[in-house]
PDB file of C-alpha atoms in Angstrom:
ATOM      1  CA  UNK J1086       2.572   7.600 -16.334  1.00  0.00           C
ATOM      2  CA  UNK J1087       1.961   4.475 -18.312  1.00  0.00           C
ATOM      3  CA  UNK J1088      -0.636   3.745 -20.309  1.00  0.00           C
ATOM      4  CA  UNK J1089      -2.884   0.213 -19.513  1.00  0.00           C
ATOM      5  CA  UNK J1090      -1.146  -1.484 -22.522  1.00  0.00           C
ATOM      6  CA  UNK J1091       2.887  -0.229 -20.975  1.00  0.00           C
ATOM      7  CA  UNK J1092       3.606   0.960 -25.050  1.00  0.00           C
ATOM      8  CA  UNK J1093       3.162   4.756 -24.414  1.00  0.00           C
ATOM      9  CA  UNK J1094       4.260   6.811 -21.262  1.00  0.00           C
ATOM     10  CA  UNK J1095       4.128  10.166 -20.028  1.00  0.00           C
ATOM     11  CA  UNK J1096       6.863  12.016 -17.901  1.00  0.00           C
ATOM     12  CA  UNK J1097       5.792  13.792 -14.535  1.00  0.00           C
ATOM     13  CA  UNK J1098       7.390  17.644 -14.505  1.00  0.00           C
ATOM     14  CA  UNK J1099      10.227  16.897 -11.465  1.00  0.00           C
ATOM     15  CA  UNK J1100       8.815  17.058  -7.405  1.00  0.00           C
ATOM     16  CA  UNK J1101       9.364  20.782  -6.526  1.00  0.00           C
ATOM     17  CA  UNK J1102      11.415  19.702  -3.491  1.00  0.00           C
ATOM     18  CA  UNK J1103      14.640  21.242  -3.000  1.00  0.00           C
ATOM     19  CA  UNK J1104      15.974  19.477  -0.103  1.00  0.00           C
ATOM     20  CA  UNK J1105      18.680  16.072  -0.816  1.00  0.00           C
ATOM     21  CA  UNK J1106      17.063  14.455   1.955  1.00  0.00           C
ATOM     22  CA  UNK J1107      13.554  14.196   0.483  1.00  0.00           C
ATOM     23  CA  UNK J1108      14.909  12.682  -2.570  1.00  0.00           C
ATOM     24  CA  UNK J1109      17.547   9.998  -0.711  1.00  0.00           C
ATOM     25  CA  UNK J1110      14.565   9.406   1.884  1.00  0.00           C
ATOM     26  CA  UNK J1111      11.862   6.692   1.762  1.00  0.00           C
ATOM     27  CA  UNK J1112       8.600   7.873   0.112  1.00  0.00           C
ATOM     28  CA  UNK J1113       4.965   6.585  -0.588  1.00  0.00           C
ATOM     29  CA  UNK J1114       2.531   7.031  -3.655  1.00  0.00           C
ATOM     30  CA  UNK J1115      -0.953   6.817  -3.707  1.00  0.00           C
ATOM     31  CA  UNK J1116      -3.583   7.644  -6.602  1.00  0.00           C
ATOM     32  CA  UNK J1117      -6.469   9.582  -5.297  1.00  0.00           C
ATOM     33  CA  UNK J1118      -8.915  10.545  -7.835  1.00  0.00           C
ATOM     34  CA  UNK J1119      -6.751  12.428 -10.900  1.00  0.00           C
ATOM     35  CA  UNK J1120      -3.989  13.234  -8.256  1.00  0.00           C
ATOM     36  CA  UNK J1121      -1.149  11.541  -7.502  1.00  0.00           C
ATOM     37  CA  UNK J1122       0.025  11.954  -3.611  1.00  0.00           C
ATOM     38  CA  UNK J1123       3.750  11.480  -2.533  1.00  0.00           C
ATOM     39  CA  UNK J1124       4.749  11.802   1.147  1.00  0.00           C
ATOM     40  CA  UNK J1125       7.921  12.159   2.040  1.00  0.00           C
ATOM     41  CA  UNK J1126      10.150  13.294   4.309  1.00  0.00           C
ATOM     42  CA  UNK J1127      12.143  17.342   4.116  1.00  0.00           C
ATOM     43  CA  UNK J1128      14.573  18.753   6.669  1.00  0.00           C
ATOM     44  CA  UNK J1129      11.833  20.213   8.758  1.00  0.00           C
ATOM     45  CA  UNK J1130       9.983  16.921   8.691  1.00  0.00           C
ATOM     46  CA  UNK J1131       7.324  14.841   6.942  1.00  0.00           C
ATOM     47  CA  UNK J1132       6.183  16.520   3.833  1.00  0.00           C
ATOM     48  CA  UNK J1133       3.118  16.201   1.457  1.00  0.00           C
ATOM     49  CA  UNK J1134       3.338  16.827  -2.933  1.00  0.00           C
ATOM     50  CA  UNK J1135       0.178  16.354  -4.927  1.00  0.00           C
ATOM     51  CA  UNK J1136       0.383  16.476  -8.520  1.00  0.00           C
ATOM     52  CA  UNK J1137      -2.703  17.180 -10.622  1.00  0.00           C
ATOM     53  CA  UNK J1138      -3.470  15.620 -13.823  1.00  0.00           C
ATOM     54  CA  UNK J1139      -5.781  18.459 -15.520  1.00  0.00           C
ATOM     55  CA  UNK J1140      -2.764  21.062 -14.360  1.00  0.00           C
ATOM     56  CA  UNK J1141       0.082  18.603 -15.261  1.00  0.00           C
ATOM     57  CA  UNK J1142       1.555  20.107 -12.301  1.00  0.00           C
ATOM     58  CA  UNK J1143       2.881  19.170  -8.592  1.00  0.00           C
ATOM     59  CA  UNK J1144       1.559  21.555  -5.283  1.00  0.00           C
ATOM     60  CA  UNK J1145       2.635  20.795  -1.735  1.00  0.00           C
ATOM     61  CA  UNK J1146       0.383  19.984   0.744  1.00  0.00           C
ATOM     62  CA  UNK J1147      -1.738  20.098   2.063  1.00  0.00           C
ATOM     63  CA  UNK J1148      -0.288  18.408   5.678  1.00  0.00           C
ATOM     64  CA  UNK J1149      -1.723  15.566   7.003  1.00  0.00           C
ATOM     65  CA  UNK J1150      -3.180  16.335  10.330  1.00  0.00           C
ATOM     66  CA  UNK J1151      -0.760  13.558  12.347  1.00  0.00           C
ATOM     67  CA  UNK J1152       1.907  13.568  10.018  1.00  0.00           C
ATOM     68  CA  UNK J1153       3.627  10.167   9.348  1.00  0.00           C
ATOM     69  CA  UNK J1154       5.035   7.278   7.283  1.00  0.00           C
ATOM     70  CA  UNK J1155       5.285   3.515   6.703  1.00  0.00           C
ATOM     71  CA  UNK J1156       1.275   3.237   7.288  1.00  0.00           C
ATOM     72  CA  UNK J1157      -1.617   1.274   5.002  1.00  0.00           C
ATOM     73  CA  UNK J1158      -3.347   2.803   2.734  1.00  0.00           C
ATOM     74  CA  UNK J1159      -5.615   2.685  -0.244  1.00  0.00           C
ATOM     75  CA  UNK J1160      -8.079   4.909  -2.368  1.00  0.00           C
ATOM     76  CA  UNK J1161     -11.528   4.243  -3.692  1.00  0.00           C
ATOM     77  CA  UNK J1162     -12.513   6.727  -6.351  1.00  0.00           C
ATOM     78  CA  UNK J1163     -11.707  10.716  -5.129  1.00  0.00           C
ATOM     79  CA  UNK J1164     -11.112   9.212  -1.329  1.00  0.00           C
ATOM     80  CA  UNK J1165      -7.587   8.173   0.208  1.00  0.00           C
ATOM     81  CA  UNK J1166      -7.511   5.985   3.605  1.00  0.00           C
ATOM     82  CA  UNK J1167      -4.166   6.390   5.560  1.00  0.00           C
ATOM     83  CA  UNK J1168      -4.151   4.004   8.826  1.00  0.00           C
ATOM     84  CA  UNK J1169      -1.642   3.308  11.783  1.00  0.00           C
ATOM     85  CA  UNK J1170       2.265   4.254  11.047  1.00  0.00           C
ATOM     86  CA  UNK J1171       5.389   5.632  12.601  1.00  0.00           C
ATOM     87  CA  UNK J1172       4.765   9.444  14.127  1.00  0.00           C
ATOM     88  CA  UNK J1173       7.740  11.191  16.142  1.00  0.00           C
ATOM     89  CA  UNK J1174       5.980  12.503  19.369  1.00  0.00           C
ATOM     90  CA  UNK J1175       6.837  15.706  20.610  1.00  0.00           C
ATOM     91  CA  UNK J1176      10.670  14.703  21.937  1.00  0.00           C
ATOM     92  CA  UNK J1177      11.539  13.210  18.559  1.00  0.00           C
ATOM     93  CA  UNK J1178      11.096   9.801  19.232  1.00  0.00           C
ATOM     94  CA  UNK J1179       9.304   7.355  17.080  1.00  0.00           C
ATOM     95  CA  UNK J1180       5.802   5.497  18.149  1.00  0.00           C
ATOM     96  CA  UNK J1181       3.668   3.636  16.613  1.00  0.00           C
ATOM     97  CA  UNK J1182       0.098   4.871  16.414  1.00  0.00           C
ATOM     98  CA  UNK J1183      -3.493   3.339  15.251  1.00  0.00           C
ATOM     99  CA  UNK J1184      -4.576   6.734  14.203  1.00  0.00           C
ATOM    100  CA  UNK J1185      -6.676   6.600  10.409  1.00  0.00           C
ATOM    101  CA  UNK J1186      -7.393   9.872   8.266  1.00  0.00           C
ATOM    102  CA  UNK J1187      -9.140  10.453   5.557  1.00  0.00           C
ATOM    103  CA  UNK J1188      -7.890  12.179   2.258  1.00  0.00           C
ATOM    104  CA  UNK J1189     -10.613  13.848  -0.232  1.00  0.00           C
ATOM    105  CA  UNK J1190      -9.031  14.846  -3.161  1.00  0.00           C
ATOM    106  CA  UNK J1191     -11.933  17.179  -4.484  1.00  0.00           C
ATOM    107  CA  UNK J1192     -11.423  19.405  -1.051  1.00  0.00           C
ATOM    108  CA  UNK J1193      -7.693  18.451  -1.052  1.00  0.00           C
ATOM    109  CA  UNK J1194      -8.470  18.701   2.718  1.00  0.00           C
ATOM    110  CA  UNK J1195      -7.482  16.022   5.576  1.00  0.00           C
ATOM    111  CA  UNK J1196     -10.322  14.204   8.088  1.00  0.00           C
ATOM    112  CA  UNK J1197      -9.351  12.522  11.052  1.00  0.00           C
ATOM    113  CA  UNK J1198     -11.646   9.372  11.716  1.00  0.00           C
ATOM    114  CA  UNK J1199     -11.959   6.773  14.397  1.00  0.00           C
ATOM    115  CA  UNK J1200      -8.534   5.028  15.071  1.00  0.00           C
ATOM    116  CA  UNK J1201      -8.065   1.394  14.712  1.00  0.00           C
ATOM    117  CA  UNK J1202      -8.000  -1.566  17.526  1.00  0.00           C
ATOM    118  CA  UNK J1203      -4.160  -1.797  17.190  1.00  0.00           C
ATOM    119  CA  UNK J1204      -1.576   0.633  16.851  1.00  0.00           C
ATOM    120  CA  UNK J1205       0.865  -0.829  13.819  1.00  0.00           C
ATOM    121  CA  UNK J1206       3.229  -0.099  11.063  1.00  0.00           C
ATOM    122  CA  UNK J1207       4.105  -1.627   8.073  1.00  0.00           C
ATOM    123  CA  UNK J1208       0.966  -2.370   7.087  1.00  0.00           C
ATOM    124  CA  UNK J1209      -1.287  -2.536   4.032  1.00  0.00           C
ATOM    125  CA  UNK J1210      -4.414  -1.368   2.900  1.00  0.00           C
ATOM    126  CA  UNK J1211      -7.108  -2.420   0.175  1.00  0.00           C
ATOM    127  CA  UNK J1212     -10.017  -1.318  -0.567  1.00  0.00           C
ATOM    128  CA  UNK J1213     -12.741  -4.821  -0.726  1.00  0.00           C
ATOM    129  CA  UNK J1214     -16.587  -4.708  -1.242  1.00  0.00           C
ATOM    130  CA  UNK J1215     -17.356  -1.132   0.116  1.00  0.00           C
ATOM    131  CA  UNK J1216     -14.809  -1.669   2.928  1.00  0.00           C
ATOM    132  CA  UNK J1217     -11.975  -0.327   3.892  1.00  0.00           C
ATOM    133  CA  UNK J1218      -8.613  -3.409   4.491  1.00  0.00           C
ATOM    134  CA  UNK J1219      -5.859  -2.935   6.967  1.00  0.00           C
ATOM    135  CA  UNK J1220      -3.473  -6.071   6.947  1.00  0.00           C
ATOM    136  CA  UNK J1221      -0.545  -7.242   9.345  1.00  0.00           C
ATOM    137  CA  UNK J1222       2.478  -4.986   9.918  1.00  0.00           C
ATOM    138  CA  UNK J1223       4.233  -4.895  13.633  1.00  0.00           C
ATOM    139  CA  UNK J1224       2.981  -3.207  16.905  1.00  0.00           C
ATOM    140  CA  UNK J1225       4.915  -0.905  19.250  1.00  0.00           C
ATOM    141  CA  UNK J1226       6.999  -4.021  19.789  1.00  0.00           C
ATOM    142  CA  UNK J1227       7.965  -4.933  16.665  1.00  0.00           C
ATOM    143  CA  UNK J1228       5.908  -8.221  16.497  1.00  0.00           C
ATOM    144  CA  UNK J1229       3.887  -9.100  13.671  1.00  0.00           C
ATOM    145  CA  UNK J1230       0.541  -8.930  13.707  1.00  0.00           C
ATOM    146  CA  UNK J1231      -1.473 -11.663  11.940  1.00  0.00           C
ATOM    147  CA  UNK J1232      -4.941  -9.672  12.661  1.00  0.00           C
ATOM    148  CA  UNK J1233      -6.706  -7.156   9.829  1.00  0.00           C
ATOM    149  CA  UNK J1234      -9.246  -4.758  10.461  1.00  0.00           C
ATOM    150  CA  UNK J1235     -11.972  -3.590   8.592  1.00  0.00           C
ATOM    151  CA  UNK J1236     -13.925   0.068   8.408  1.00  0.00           C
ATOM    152  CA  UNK J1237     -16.945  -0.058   7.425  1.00  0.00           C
ATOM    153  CA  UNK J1238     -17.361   4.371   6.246  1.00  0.00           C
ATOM    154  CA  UNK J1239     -21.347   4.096   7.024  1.00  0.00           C
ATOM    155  CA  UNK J1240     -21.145   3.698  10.974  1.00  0.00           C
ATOM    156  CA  UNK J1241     -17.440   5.005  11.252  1.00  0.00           C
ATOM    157  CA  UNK J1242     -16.287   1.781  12.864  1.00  0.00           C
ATOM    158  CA  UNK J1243     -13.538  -0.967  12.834  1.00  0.00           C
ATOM    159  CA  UNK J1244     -14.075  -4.576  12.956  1.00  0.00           C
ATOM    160  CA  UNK J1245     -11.106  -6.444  14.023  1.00  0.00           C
ATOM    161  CA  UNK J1246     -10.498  -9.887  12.082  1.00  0.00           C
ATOM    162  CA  UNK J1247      -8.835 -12.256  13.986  1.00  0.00           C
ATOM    163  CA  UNK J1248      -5.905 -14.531  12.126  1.00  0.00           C
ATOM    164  CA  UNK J1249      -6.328 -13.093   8.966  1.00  0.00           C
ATOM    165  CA  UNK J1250      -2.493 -13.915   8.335  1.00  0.00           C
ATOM    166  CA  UNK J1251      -2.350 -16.902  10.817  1.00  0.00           C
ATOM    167  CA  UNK J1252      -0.689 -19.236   7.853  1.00  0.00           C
ATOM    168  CA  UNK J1253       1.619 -16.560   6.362  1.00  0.00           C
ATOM    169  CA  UNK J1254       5.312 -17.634   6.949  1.00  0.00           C
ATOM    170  CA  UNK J1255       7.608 -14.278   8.460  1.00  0.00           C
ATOM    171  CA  UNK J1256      11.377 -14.843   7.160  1.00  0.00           C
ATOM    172  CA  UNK J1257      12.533 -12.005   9.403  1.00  0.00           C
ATOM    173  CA  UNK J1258      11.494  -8.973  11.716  1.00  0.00           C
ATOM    174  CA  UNK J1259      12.385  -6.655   8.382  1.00  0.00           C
ATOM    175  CA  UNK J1260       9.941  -8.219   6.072  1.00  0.00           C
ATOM    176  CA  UNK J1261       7.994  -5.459   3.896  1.00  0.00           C
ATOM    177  CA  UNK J1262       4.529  -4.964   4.339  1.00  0.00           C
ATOM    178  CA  UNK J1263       1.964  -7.349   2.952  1.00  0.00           C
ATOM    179  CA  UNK J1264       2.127  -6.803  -1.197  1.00  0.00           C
ATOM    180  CA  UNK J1265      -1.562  -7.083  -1.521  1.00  0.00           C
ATOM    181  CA  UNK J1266      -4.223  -5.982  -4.268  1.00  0.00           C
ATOM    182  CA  UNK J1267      -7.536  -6.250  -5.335  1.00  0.00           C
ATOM    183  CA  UNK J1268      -9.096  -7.519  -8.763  1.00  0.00           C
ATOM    184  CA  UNK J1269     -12.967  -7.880  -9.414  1.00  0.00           C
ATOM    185  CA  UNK J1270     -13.606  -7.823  -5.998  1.00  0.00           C
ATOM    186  CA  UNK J1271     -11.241 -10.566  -5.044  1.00  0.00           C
ATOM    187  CA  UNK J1272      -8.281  -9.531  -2.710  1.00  0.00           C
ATOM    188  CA  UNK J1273      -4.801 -11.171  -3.721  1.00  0.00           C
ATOM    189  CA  UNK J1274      -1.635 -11.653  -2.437  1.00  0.00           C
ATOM    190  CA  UNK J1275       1.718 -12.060  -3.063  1.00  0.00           C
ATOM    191  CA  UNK J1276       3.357 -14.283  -0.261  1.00  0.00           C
ATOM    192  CA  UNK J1277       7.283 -12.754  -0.122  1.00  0.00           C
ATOM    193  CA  UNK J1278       8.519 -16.143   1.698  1.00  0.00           C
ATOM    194  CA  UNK J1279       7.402 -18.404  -1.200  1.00  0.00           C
ATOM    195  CA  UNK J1280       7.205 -16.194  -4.503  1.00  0.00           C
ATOM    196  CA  UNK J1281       3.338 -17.765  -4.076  1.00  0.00           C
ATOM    197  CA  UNK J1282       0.201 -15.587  -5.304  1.00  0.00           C
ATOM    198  CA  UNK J1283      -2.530 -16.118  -2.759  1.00  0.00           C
ATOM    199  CA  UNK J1284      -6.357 -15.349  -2.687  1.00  0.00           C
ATOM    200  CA  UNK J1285      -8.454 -14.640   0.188  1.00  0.00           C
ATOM    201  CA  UNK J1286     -12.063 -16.454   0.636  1.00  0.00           C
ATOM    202  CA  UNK J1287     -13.244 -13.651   2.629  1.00  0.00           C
ATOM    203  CA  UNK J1288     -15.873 -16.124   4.187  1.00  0.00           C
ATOM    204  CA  UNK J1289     -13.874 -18.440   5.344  1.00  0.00           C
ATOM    205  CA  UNK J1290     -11.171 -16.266   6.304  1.00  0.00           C
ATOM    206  CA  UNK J1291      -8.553 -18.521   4.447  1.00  0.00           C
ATOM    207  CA  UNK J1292      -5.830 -18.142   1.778  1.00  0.00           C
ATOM    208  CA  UNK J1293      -6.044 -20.399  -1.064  1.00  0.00           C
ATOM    209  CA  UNK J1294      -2.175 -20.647  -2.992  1.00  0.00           C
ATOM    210  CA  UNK J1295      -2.457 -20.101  -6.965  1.00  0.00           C
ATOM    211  CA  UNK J1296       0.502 -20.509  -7.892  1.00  0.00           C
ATOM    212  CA  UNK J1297       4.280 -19.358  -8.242  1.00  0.00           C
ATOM    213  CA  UNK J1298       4.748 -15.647  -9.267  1.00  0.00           C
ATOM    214  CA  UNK J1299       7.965 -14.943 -11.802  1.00  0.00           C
ATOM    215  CA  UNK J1300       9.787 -12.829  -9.510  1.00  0.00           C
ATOM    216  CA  UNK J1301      12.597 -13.004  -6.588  1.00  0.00           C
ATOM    217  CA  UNK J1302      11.114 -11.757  -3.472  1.00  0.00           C
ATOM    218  CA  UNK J1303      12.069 -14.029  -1.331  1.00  0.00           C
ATOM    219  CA  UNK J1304      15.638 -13.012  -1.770  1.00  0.00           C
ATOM    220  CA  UNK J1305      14.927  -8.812  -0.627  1.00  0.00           C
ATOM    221  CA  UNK J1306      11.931 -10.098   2.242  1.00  0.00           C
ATOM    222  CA  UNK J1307       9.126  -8.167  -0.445  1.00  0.00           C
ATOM    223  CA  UNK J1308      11.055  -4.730  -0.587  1.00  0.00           C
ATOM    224  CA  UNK J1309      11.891  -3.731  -3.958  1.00  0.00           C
ATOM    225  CA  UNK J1310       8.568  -5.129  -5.256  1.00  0.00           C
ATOM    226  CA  UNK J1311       5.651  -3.618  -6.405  1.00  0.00           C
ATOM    227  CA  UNK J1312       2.577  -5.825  -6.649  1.00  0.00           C
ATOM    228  CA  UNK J1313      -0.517  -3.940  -7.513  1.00  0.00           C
ATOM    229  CA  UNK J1314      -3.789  -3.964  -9.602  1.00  0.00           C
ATOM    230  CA  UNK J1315      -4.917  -2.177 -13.214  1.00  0.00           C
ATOM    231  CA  UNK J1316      -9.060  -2.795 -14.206  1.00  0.00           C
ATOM    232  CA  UNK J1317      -9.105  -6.739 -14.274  1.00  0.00           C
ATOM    233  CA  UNK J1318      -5.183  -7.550 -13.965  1.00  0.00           C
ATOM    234  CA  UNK J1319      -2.628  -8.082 -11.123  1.00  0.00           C
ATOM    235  CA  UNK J1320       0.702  -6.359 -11.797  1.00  0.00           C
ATOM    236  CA  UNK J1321       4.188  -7.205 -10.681  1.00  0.00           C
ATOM    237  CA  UNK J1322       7.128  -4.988 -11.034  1.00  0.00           C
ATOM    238  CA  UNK J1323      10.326  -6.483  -9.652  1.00  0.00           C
ATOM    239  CA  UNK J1324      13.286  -8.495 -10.871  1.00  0.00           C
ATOM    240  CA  UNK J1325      13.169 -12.017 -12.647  1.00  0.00           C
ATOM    241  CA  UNK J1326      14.339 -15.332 -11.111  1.00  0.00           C
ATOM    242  CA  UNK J1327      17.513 -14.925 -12.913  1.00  0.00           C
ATOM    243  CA  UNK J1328      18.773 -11.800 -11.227  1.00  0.00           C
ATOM    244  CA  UNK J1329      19.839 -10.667 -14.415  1.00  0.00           C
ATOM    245  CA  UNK J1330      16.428  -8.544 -15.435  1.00  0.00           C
ATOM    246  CA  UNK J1331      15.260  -5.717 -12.940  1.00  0.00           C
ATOM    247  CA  UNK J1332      12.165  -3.609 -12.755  1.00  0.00           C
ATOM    248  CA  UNK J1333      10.309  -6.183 -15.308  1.00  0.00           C
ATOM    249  CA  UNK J1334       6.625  -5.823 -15.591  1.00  0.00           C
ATOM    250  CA  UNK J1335       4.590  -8.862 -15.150  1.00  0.00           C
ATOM    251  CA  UNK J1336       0.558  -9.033 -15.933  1.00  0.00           C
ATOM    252  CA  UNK J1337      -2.150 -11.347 -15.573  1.00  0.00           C
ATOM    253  CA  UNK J1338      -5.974 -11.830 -15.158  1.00  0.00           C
ATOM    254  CA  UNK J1339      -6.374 -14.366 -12.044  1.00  0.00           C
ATOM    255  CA  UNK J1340      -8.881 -16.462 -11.726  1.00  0.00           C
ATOM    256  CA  UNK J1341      -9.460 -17.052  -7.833  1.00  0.00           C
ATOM    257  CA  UNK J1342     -11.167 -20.663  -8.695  1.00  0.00           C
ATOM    258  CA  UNK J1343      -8.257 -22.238  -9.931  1.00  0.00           C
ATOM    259  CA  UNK J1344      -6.267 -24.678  -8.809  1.00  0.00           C
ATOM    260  CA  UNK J1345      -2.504 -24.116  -7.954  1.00  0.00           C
ATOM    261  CA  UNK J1346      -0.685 -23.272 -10.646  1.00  0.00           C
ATOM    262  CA  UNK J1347       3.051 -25.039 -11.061  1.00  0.00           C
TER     263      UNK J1347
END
């Protein structure tokens, strides 16, 4: 654990796991509230670690009620969104669902909520003026999906939003999920194909370019990047142009009325 500035840091106590496939296996982090929340995967199957920040300690669980991986999600104050991924049904085999629960970290309990319009994986989430962001990934047939969704936690409803990636460029059917984060209220991208920083006009439904970001994604399709956001700057942690640097942080404070950036 960093602090804002990157001088000072703070090591975690080790994941209680004891398994070697949980620690060779894929896993995703989210912050919810003073908790940090790692899913991963254990010989029996999908797995959930929290670690609390007033303990300085990890716990497991609790489940998730569908357990699953390589979904969106995002967290707004002591609330975690997880929505669509890959679930094994109950032969082992792997589908892609549009279910969405809720994490509250307070409870450290799970809520199912009403599923999205598409089932997909690979996707991202944000959270953008009160709303909750899912954006692109791939359906059950591996296609990209252009389309977002947005819930809206007052009605308990999705509202589907139509070519919200329709001028993104895909390099290939592996491409990571959208690298996406939010500033001031402004949602920003980082297009993998082009190294580009984007920013959506969420009335238009458009993505204005900004500029050229100082890392190599293009060459990995976005995996081995981490694009995210800390109070009013955009964070990149990935390797430099060169190839010679790796796991470099990267900072700024975007402006979205700017014009491209050279």
């Amino acid at each position: 654990m960093f602090d804002k500035d990157f001088k000072t840091f703070q090591r975690f106590p080790k994941v209680p796991s004891s398994y070697y496939c949980f620690f060779h296996s894929e896993k995703e982090t989210i912050c919810v509230g003073t908790q940090l929340i790692v899913i991963g995967r254990e010989i029996d199957g999908i797995v959930v670690f929290r670690y609390e920040l007033e303990n300085h300690k990890w716990f497991k669980g609790p489940s998730m009620i569908t357990p699953r991986v390589m979904y969106g999600s995002a967290s707004h104050g002591k609330t975690a969104f997880f929505a669509g991924g890959i679930q094994m049904d109950d032969n082992g085999n792997p589908i892609v669902v549009r279910t969405v629960e809720k994490y509250n970290a307070d409870a450290k309990s799970w809520t199912m909520i009403n599923g999205m319009h598409k089932a997909r994986k690979f996707n991202s989430g944000c959270f953008l003026r009160g709303k909750f962001y899912v954006l692109g990934g791939r359906d059950e047939n591996d296609k990209h999906l252009t389309c977002g969704e947005s819930y809206d936690e007052t009605t308990n409803s999705w509202e589907l939003i139509p070519d919200m990636l329709k001028d993104m460029t895909f390099i290939t059917p592996s491409q990571s999920p959208p690298l996406i984060a939010v500033v001031d209220d402004n949602l920003y991208m980082l297009e993998t194909s082009l190294n580009k920083l984007r920013v959506y006009d969420i009335n238009t439904n458009i993505w204005k370019k900004l500029g050229v970001v100082p890392v190599s994604t293009n060459t990995t399709f976005g995996w081995g990047t981490a694009f995210k956001s800390m109070g009013d700057r955009l964070l990149v942690v990935g390797s430099s142009h060169s190839g010679h640097r790796k796991g470099i942080v990267y900072s700024c404070r975007p402006s979205p009325d700017v014009k491209e950036q050279h």
